[in-house]
Each structure stands twice: as C-alpha cells, then as structure tokens.
C-alpha cells in the first residue's frame, strides 16, 4: 500500500502585495449575495422547487477553484451554486436556470441541482448523494489517457461517505494514480442527522485506507483551503495521484430553503458559534489587518456585486421560458 501522509496545515504567510486575495473576497461575496437572493426568490414563491444554500461554506469552493485552470474539471452536489460560480458561472445564467428559463445553462431544464457548464469545466451538479464521484474519477482517467495535464475535483458532502461508489472510485484512482482531488465538505449534518450518528470511525480514515494523501483542514479559512488545494492540484498534475481534503465547515441555513425550524436537530448556540467564524469576515479581517484593502473598498465590492446580482435577477424574471415543443430535446445524447 502507498504511504499515507497526514499534514498539519499552518496558516499561509501574509503578503500585502498579493492582490489575488481581493479576487477571492469578491468571489465569496458574489456567492453569498447570490444565495441570499435565491432564498428571497423562494420565500416570494418566484422559484420552482427547492434550493440548498451554500452560505457559510464559500471558502471551500473559492479556495479550491482558484487553484484550477479553466480547462480543469469539477463535479458538484445538490448544494452546488457556490461551486458553479467559483468555477466561472455567471449569475445571470444561474438565475435563469433556477427559474426554469431558456437563457439558463441547461435551458431551464436542470434547475438548482443539475447546473452544468462544460465551457468552464463544470461537469455538473448532482442531486444524488455521492453521485458525481464516478464522473470526476472518469474525467481524471480521460485526462490521463489523453495526456492533457488536466485535473478533476470532486466536491461532495459528509453524507457521501456512506456511499459505496465513492470507495470504488477512490480505489481506482489510487491504483491508477489518477489526477483527481476528492474534496469532502463536512458541514456536520447529513440532512438532519449529525455525521457522528451515521459515519463510524474518523472521517479521514476512509481515504487513508486506500493510501491516498489526506488532510483535514479548517474549511472556513479560504487561505488555508487554497494552500492545500494548490498543493494537491500540483501533485495531481505531475502524475503523483489523488488527494483527499476534508474541509470542516458549516451551513448557516437549513438543509434546504424550506428548512427554517432547525431546533429539533441543532441548537441556536451551535449555529451562533459557527457564524462567528464566517469565512467572508475571516478574510475581510485579514485584508484589513494587512492593508490590502480598507473598509470602504470592501463596501464598494459588496455594492458592485449587489447591483450585478439585482440586474441578473431582474433579467431572469423577465426572460422567456423554453418553447413547449423542445420538451424532448436535450434529454438524451
């Protein structure tokens, strides 16, 4: 069996000349404001179906996707809006998709849980828990066979640790040294049940069993997430096989937009403790401390993105639905 490595990840060193962190901040704010608007659309009965908000987990999507090239692949989950935006999706097409409009990424036929954008390397969100693990591993195998130096990132939640497909995929990836990074977003709950009640043993041990390099990190600090993700991506590109990153995080809202009374499965105190570690505020504090930005600059970023989001919502609400005669199109390849 290959040697397993566990590393304790220190906080990255500060660099006040490195303005990429402002881009990270913009991306996280964009995801947050997008999701807040999604919630309002649902509460206003303007959006069909449900949505699973990514609020509180933004550092993971941004930290990982900023380590990727446009040609690299990702697969996503039912809680996938943040992954889509971090990989390059635009709010206008995203809102159009959520509202079932023809201007959406899948012409309104995928909805919240099945957005895909092949131009940005997004192979799709997936409503099946763990359902995209085989797709990401297959994409990594394809990249290896074609010699393209592309890598694939598989995002999934802690609930997927109970799905056999994940282990079949990790076994294959380890045996063949495929360029894939498995990113487990442990937001503590499988829908309404704490992971400790559903998953035996240490979570990270499940990847270690295959000899895959593993790291457990603070998923609320985008700088740490990016540092570890960049190292894993570099490892995959040079042909040294897969990695597994366990990102400990928390969803600030319910399992889905209709899950508003959560007292029966998690406490208000727990929610407040995690909200005190808001990933956007953690980065904002660091930016201010290191004089990469002042408070007015951060406020301007939020104002600009707010206007972008509002325009996108208005355009999506006014956009036409697909014609009824195309109901059978885009269903099969």
PDB file of N, CA, C and O in Angstrom, residues 270-323:
ATOM      1  N   UNK A 270     -25.011  26.467  18.845  1.00  0.00           N
ATOM      2  CA  UNK A 270     -24.090  25.896  17.862  1.00  0.00           C
ATOM      3  C   UNK A 270     -24.053  26.750  16.598  1.00  0.00           C
ATOM      4  O   UNK A 270     -22.977  27.047  16.057  1.00  0.00           O
ATOM      5  N   UNK A 271     -25.219  27.162  16.139  1.00  0.00           N
ATOM      6  CA  UNK A 271     -25.284  27.993  14.940  1.00  0.00           C
ATOM      7  C   UNK A 271     -24.520  29.296  15.144  1.00  0.00           C
ATOM      8  O   UNK A 271     -23.764  29.732  14.258  1.00  0.00           O
ATOM      9  N   UNK A 272     -24.697  29.932  16.281  1.00  0.00           N
ATOM     10  CA  UNK A 272     -24.032  31.203  16.536  1.00  0.00           C
ATOM     11  C   UNK A 272     -22.516  31.032  16.645  1.00  0.00           C
ATOM     12  O   UNK A 272     -21.749  31.893  16.197  1.00  0.00           O
ATOM     13  N   UNK A 273     -22.085  29.942  17.239  1.00  0.00           N
ATOM     14  CA  UNK A 273     -20.648  29.692  17.350  1.00  0.00           C
ATOM     15  C   UNK A 273     -20.013  29.569  15.975  1.00  0.00           C
ATOM     16  O   UNK A 273     -18.923  30.113  15.724  1.00  0.00           O
ATOM     17  N   UNK A 274     -20.682  28.870  15.072  1.00  0.00           N
ATOM     18  CA  UNK A 274     -20.132  28.730  13.723  1.00  0.00           C
ATOM     19  C   UNK A 274     -20.240  30.044  12.933  1.00  0.00           C
ATOM     20  O   UNK A 274     -19.329  30.389  12.168  1.00  0.00           O
ATOM     21  N   UNK A 275     -21.320  30.766  13.129  1.00  0.00           N
ATOM     22  CA  UNK A 275     -21.473  32.031  12.405  1.00  0.00           C
ATOM     23  C   UNK A 275     -20.433  33.062  12.845  1.00  0.00           C
ATOM     24  O   UNK A 275     -20.117  33.991  12.093  1.00  0.00           O
ATOM     25  N   UNK A 276     -19.892  32.881  14.031  1.00  0.00           N
ATOM     26  CA  UNK A 276     -18.827  33.783  14.482  1.00  0.00           C
ATOM     27  C   UNK A 276     -17.542  33.535  13.685  1.00  0.00           C
ATOM     28  O   UNK A 276     -16.600  34.328  13.770  1.00  0.00           O
ATOM     29  N   UNK A 277     -17.504  32.431  12.932  1.00  0.00           N
ATOM     30  CA  UNK A 277     -16.363  32.118  12.072  1.00  0.00           C
ATOM     31  C   UNK A 277     -16.793  32.180  10.609  1.00  0.00           C
ATOM     32  O   UNK A 277     -16.510  31.294   9.815  1.00  0.00           O
ATOM     33  N   UNK A 278     -17.475  33.248  10.279  1.00  0.00           N
ATOM     34  CA  UNK A 278     -17.931  33.485   8.904  1.00  0.00           C
ATOM     35  C   UNK A 278     -16.718  33.571   7.989  1.00  0.00           C
ATOM     36  O   UNK A 278     -15.814  34.390   8.222  1.00  0.00           O
ATOM     37  N   UNK A 279     -16.641  32.760   6.929  1.00  0.00           N
ATOM     38  CA  UNK A 279     -15.455  32.768   6.070  1.00  0.00           C
ATOM     39  C   UNK A 279     -15.190  34.106   5.393  1.00  0.00           C
ATOM     40  O   UNK A 279     -14.027  34.477   5.173  1.00  0.00           O
ATOM     41  N   UNK A 280     -16.240  34.842   5.083  1.00  0.00           N
ATOM     42  CA  UNK A 280     -16.054  36.149   4.452  1.00  0.00           C
ATOM     43  C   UNK A 280     -15.461  37.135   5.448  1.00  0.00           C
ATOM     44  O   UNK A 280     -14.554  37.916   5.116  1.00  0.00           O
ATOM     45  N   UNK A 281     -15.939  37.093   6.672  1.00  0.00           N
ATOM     46  CA  UNK A 281     -15.417  38.006   7.690  1.00  0.00           C
ATOM     47  C   UNK A 281     -13.980  37.648   8.081  1.00  0.00           C
ATOM     48  O   UNK A 281     -13.175  38.530   8.389  1.00  0.00           O
ATOM     49  N   UNK A 282     -13.652  36.369   8.067  1.00  0.00           N
ATOM     50  CA  UNK A 282     -12.270  35.959   8.365  1.00  0.00           C
ATOM     51  C   UNK A 282     -11.318  36.555   7.345  1.00  0.00           C
ATOM     52  O   UNK A 282     -10.266  37.110   7.694  1.00  0.00           O
ATOM     53  N   UNK A 283     -11.668  36.471   6.060  1.00  0.00           N
ATOM     54  CA  UNK A 283     -10.792  37.038   5.032  1.00  0.00           C
ATOM     55  C   UNK A 283     -10.802  38.558   5.096  1.00  0.00           C
ATOM     56  O   UNK A 283      -9.748  39.195   4.939  1.00  0.00           O
ATOM     57  N   UNK A 284     -11.971  39.153   5.335  1.00  0.00           N
ATOM     58  CA  UNK A 284     -12.045  40.620   5.425  1.00  0.00           C
ATOM     59  C   UNK A 284     -11.135  41.140   6.528  1.00  0.00           C
ATOM     60  O   UNK A 284     -10.409  42.135   6.337  1.00  0.00           O
ATOM     61  N   UNK A 285     -11.164  40.492   7.675  1.00  0.00           N
ATOM     62  CA  UNK A 285     -10.311  40.904   8.794  1.00  0.00           C
ATOM     63  C   UNK A 285      -8.840  40.846   8.396  1.00  0.00           C
ATOM     64  O   UNK A 285      -8.064  41.764   8.697  1.00  0.00           O
ATOM     65  N   UNK A 286      -8.453  39.785   7.693  1.00  0.00           N
ATOM     66  CA  UNK A 286      -7.049  39.640   7.278  1.00  0.00           C
ATOM     67  C   UNK A 286      -6.667  40.698   6.245  1.00  0.00           C
ATOM     68  O   UNK A 286      -5.570  41.269   6.294  1.00  0.00           O
ATOM     69  N   UNK A 287      -7.583  40.992   5.324  1.00  0.00           N
ATOM     70  CA  UNK A 287      -7.315  42.021   4.320  1.00  0.00           C
ATOM     71  C   UNK A 287      -7.097  43.389   4.972  1.00  0.00           C
ATOM     72  O   UNK A 287      -6.188  44.140   4.598  1.00  0.00           O
ATOM     73  N   UNK A 288      -7.942  43.705   5.932  1.00  0.00           N
ATOM     74  CA  UNK A 288      -7.819  44.988   6.624  1.00  0.00           C
ATOM     75  C   UNK A 288      -6.547  45.045   7.463  1.00  0.00           C
ATOM     76  O   UNK A 288      -5.817  46.048   7.457  1.00  0.00           O
ATOM     77  N   UNK A 289      -6.265  43.970   8.164  1.00  0.00           N
ATOM     78  CA  UNK A 289      -5.088  43.914   9.019  1.00  0.00           C
ATOM     79  C   UNK A 289      -3.801  44.093   8.228  1.00  0.00           C
ATOM     80  O   UNK A 289      -2.856  44.758   8.674  1.00  0.00           O
ATOM     81  N   UNK A 290      -3.761  43.514   7.020  1.00  0.00           N
ATOM     82  CA  UNK A 290      -2.557  43.575   6.196  1.00  0.00           C
ATOM     83  C   UNK A 290      -2.589  44.711   5.174  1.00  0.00           C
ATOM     84  O   UNK A 290      -1.753  44.767   4.271  1.00  0.00           O
ATOM     85  N   UNK A 291      -3.594  45.595   5.327  1.00  0.00           N
ATOM     86  CA  UNK A 291      -3.693  46.794   4.499  1.00  0.00           C
ATOM     87  C   UNK A 291      -3.760  46.479   3.008  1.00  0.00           C
ATOM     88  O   UNK A 291      -3.273  47.234   2.160  1.00  0.00           O
ATOM     89  N   UNK A 292      -4.385  45.332   2.675  1.00  0.00           N
ATOM     90  CA  UNK A 292      -4.677  45.028   1.274  1.00  0.00           C
ATOM     91  C   UNK A 292      -5.917  45.768   0.809  1.00  0.00           C
ATOM     92  O   UNK A 292      -6.141  45.926  -0.391  1.00  0.00           O
ATOM     93  N   UNK A 293      -6.729  46.183   1.738  1.00  0.00           N
ATOM     94  CA  UNK A 293      -7.946  46.932   1.424  1.00  0.00           C
ATOM     95  C   UNK A 293      -8.395  47.660   2.683  1.00  0.00           C
ATOM     96  O   UNK A 293      -8.054  47.249   3.793  1.00  0.00           O
ATOM     97  N   UNK A 294      -9.151  48.735   2.495  1.00  0.00           N
ATOM     98  CA  UNK A 294      -9.763  49.385   3.643  1.00  0.00           C
ATOM     99  C   UNK A 294     -11.258  49.084   3.620  1.00  0.00           C
ATOM    100  O   UNK A 294     -11.776  48.467   2.687  1.00  0.00           O
ATOM    101  N   UNK A 295     -11.959  49.485   4.653  1.00  0.00           N
ATOM    102  CA  UNK A 295     -13.372  49.137   4.775  1.00  0.00           C
ATOM    103  C   UNK A 295     -14.212  49.701   3.636  1.00  0.00           C
ATOM    104  O   UNK A 295     -15.173  49.077   3.192  1.00  0.00           O
ATOM    105  N   UNK A 296     -13.838  50.882   3.120  1.00  0.00           N
ATOM    106  CA  UNK A 296     -14.604  51.459   2.015  1.00  0.00           C
ATOM    107  C   UNK A 296     -14.429  50.653   0.735  1.00  0.00           C
ATOM    108  O   UNK A 296     -15.376  50.499  -0.053  1.00  0.00           O
ATOM    109  N   UNK A 297     -13.241  50.106   0.528  1.00  0.00           N
ATOM    110  CA  UNK A 297     -13.005  49.281  -0.653  1.00  0.00           C
ATOM    111  C   UNK A 297     -13.821  47.997  -0.588  1.00  0.00           C
ATOM    112  O   UNK A 297     -14.406  47.562  -1.589  1.00  0.00           O
ATOM    113  N   UNK A 298     -13.894  47.388   0.592  1.00  0.00           N
ATOM    114  CA  UNK A 298     -14.692  46.173   0.743  1.00  0.00           C
ATOM    115  C   UNK A 298     -16.174  46.477   0.578  1.00  0.00           C
ATOM    116  O   UNK A 298     -16.918  45.694  -0.022  1.00  0.00           O
ATOM    117  N   UNK A 299     -16.602  47.635   1.077  1.00  0.00           N
ATOM    118  CA  UNK A 299     -18.001  48.033   0.916  1.00  0.00           C
ATOM    119  C   UNK A 299     -18.335  48.272  -0.551  1.00  0.00           C
ATOM    120  O   UNK A 299     -19.435  47.943  -1.022  1.00  0.00           O
ATOM    121  N   UNK A 300     -17.374  48.823  -1.290  1.00  0.00           N
ATOM    122  CA  UNK A 300     -17.591  49.068  -2.711  1.00  0.00           C
ATOM    123  C   UNK A 300     -17.711  47.757  -3.479  1.00  0.00           C
ATOM    124  O   UNK A 300     -18.521  47.632  -4.397  1.00  0.00           O
ATOM    125  N   UNK A 301     -16.907  46.778  -3.097  1.00  0.00           N
ATOM    126  CA  UNK A 301     -17.009  45.463  -3.730  1.00  0.00           C
ATOM    127  C   UNK A 301     -18.411  44.895  -3.516  1.00  0.00           C
ATOM    128  O   UNK A 301     -19.057  44.414  -4.453  1.00  0.00           O
ATOM    129  N   UNK A 302     -18.890  44.972  -2.291  1.00  0.00           N
ATOM    130  CA  UNK A 302     -20.229  44.447  -2.000  1.00  0.00           C
ATOM    131  C   UNK A 302     -21.299  45.207  -2.768  1.00  0.00           C
ATOM    132  O   UNK A 302     -22.247  44.610  -3.295  1.00  0.00           O
ATOM    133  N   UNK A 303     -21.155  46.520  -2.855  1.00  0.00           N
ATOM    134  CA  UNK A 303     -22.138  47.336  -3.568  1.00  0.00           C
ATOM    135  C   UNK A 303     -22.177  46.988  -5.053  1.00  0.00           C
ATOM    136  O   UNK A 303     -23.251  46.850  -5.650  1.00  0.00           O
ATOM    137  N   UNK A 304     -21.001  46.826  -5.656  1.00  0.00           N
ATOM    138  CA  UNK A 304     -20.928  46.498  -7.080  1.00  0.00           C
ATOM    139  C   UNK A 304     -21.553  45.136  -7.363  1.00  0.00           C
ATOM    140  O   UNK A 304     -22.312  44.973  -8.335  1.00  0.00           O
ATOM    141  N   UNK A 305     -21.251  44.171  -6.522  1.00  0.00           N
ATOM    142  CA  UNK A 305     -21.782  42.822  -6.742  1.00  0.00           C
ATOM    143  C   UNK A 305     -23.283  42.791  -6.472  1.00  0.00           C
ATOM    144  O   UNK A 305     -24.032  42.101  -7.177  1.00  0.00           O
ATOM    145  N   UNK A 306     -23.736  43.545  -5.482  1.00  0.00           N
ATOM    146  CA  UNK A 306     -25.172  43.628  -5.215  1.00  0.00           C
ATOM    147  C   UNK A 306     -25.921  44.113  -6.447  1.00  0.00           C
ATOM    148  O   UNK A 306     -26.967  43.552  -6.821  1.00  0.00           O
ATOM    149  N   UNK A 307     -25.385  45.139  -7.098  1.00  0.00           N
ATOM    150  CA  UNK A 307     -26.025  45.666  -8.312  1.00  0.00           C
ATOM    151  C   UNK A 307     -26.022  44.612  -9.420  1.00  0.00           C
ATOM    152  O   UNK A 307     -27.019  44.453 -10.153  1.00  0.00           O
ATOM    153  N   UNK A 308     -24.916  43.877  -9.549  1.00  0.00           N
ATOM    154  CA  UNK A 308     -24.836  42.817 -10.557  1.00  0.00           C
ATOM    155  C   UNK A 308     -25.889  41.739 -10.306  1.00  0.00           C
ATOM    156  O   UNK A 308     -26.569  41.271 -11.234  1.00  0.00           O
ATOM    157  N   UNK A 309     -26.039  41.353  -9.048  1.00  0.00           N
ATOM    158  CA  UNK A 309     -26.999  40.313  -8.689  1.00  0.00           C
ATOM    159  C   UNK A 309     -28.428  40.792  -8.959  1.00  0.00           C
ATOM    160  O   UNK A 309     -29.259  40.046  -9.506  1.00  0.00           O
ATOM    161  N   UNK A 310     -28.723  42.021  -8.596  1.00  0.00           N
ATOM    162  CA  UNK A 310     -30.070  42.557  -8.808  1.00  0.00           C
ATOM    163  C   UNK A 310     -30.415  42.602 -10.292  1.00  0.00           C
ATOM    164  O   UNK A 310     -31.545  42.263 -10.693  1.00  0.00           O
ATOM    165  N   UNK A 311     -29.467  43.018 -11.131  1.00  0.00           N
ATOM    166  CA  UNK A 311     -29.711  43.039 -12.577  1.00  0.00           C
ATOM    167  C   UNK A 311     -29.961  41.631 -13.100  1.00  0.00           C
ATOM    168  O   UNK A 311     -30.838  41.411 -13.939  1.00  0.00           O
ATOM    169  N   UNK A 312     -29.170  40.684 -12.615  1.00  0.00           N
ATOM    170  CA  UNK A 312     -29.303  39.306 -13.073  1.00  0.00           C
ATOM    171  C   UNK A 312     -30.670  38.735 -12.708  1.00  0.00           C
ATOM    172  O   UNK A 312     -31.288  38.026 -13.510  1.00  0.00           O
ATOM    173  N   UNK A 313     -31.150  39.038 -11.509  1.00  0.00           N
ATOM    174  CA  UNK A 313     -32.466  38.554 -11.084  1.00  0.00           C
ATOM    175  C   UNK A 313     -33.565  39.159 -11.947  1.00  0.00           C
ATOM    176  O   UNK A 313     -34.474  38.458 -12.427  1.00  0.00           O
ATOM    177  N   UNK A 314     -33.484  40.457 -12.166  1.00  0.00           N
ATOM    178  CA  UNK A 314     -34.493  41.134 -12.985  1.00  0.00           C
ATOM    179  C   UNK A 314     -34.534  40.547 -14.391  1.00  0.00           C
ATOM    180  O   UNK A 314     -35.616  40.251 -14.929  1.00  0.00           O
ATOM    181  N   UNK A 315     -33.361  40.353 -14.985  1.00  0.00           N
ATOM    182  CA  UNK A 315     -33.311  39.796 -16.340  1.00  0.00           C
ATOM    183  C   UNK A 315     -33.870  38.377 -16.370  1.00  0.00           C
ATOM    184  O   UNK A 315     -34.583  37.999 -17.307  1.00  0.00           O
ATOM    185  N   UNK A 316     -33.545  37.591 -15.340  1.00  0.00           N
ATOM    186  CA  UNK A 316     -34.019  36.207 -15.311  1.00  0.00           C
ATOM    187  C   UNK A 316     -35.530  36.143 -15.149  1.00  0.00           C
ATOM    188  O   UNK A 316     -36.204  35.310 -15.775  1.00  0.00           O
ATOM    189  N   UNK A 317     -36.086  37.007 -14.312  1.00  0.00           N
ATOM    190  CA  UNK A 317     -37.530  37.022 -14.120  1.00  0.00           C
ATOM    191  C   UNK A 317     -38.260  37.405 -15.401  1.00  0.00           C
ATOM    192  O   UNK A 317     -39.369  36.909 -15.672  1.00  0.00           O
ATOM    193  N   UNK A 318     -37.644  38.260 -16.211  1.00  0.00           N
ATOM    194  CA  UNK A 318     -38.281  38.730 -17.443  1.00  0.00           C
ATOM    195  C   UNK A 318     -38.002  37.833 -18.643  1.00  0.00           C
ATOM    196  O   UNK A 318     -38.651  37.958 -19.680  1.00  0.00           O
ATOM    197  N   UNK A 319     -37.056  36.924 -18.504  1.00  0.00           N
ATOM    198  CA  UNK A 319     -36.660  36.061 -19.621  1.00  0.00           C
ATOM    199  C   UNK A 319     -37.763  35.057 -19.950  1.00  0.00           C
ATOM    200  O   UNK A 319     -38.542  34.657 -19.088  1.00  0.00           O
ATOM    201  N   UNK A 320     -37.826  34.611 -21.213  1.00  0.00           N
ATOM    202  CA  UNK A 320     -38.863  33.655 -21.619  1.00  0.00           C
ATOM    203  C   UNK A 320     -38.538  32.229 -21.180  1.00  0.00           C
ATOM    204  O   UNK A 320     -37.372  31.872 -20.980  1.00  0.00           O
ATOM    205  N   UNK A 321     -39.582  31.438 -21.037  1.00  0.00           N
ATOM    206  CA  UNK A 321     -39.414  30.012 -20.781  1.00  0.00           C
ATOM    207  C   UNK A 321     -39.093  29.296 -22.093  1.00  0.00           C
ATOM    208  O   UNK A 321     -39.336  29.840 -23.175  1.00  0.00           O
ATOM    209  N   UNK A 322     -38.569  28.084 -22.037  1.00  0.00           N
ATOM    210  CA  UNK A 322     -38.337  27.334 -23.279  1.00  0.00           C
ATOM    211  C   UNK A 322     -39.671  27.060 -23.973  1.00  0.00           C
ATOM    212  O   UNK A 322     -40.718  26.953 -23.324  1.00  0.00           O
ATOM    213  N   UNK A 323     -39.614  26.946 -25.293  1.00  0.00           N
ATOM    214  CA  UNK A 323     -40.814  26.608 -26.052  1.00  0.00           C
ATOM    215  C   UNK A 323     -41.249  25.185 -25.709  1.00  0.00           C
ATOM    216  O   UNK A 323     -40.419  24.302 -25.499  1.00  0.00           O
TER     217      UNK A 323
END
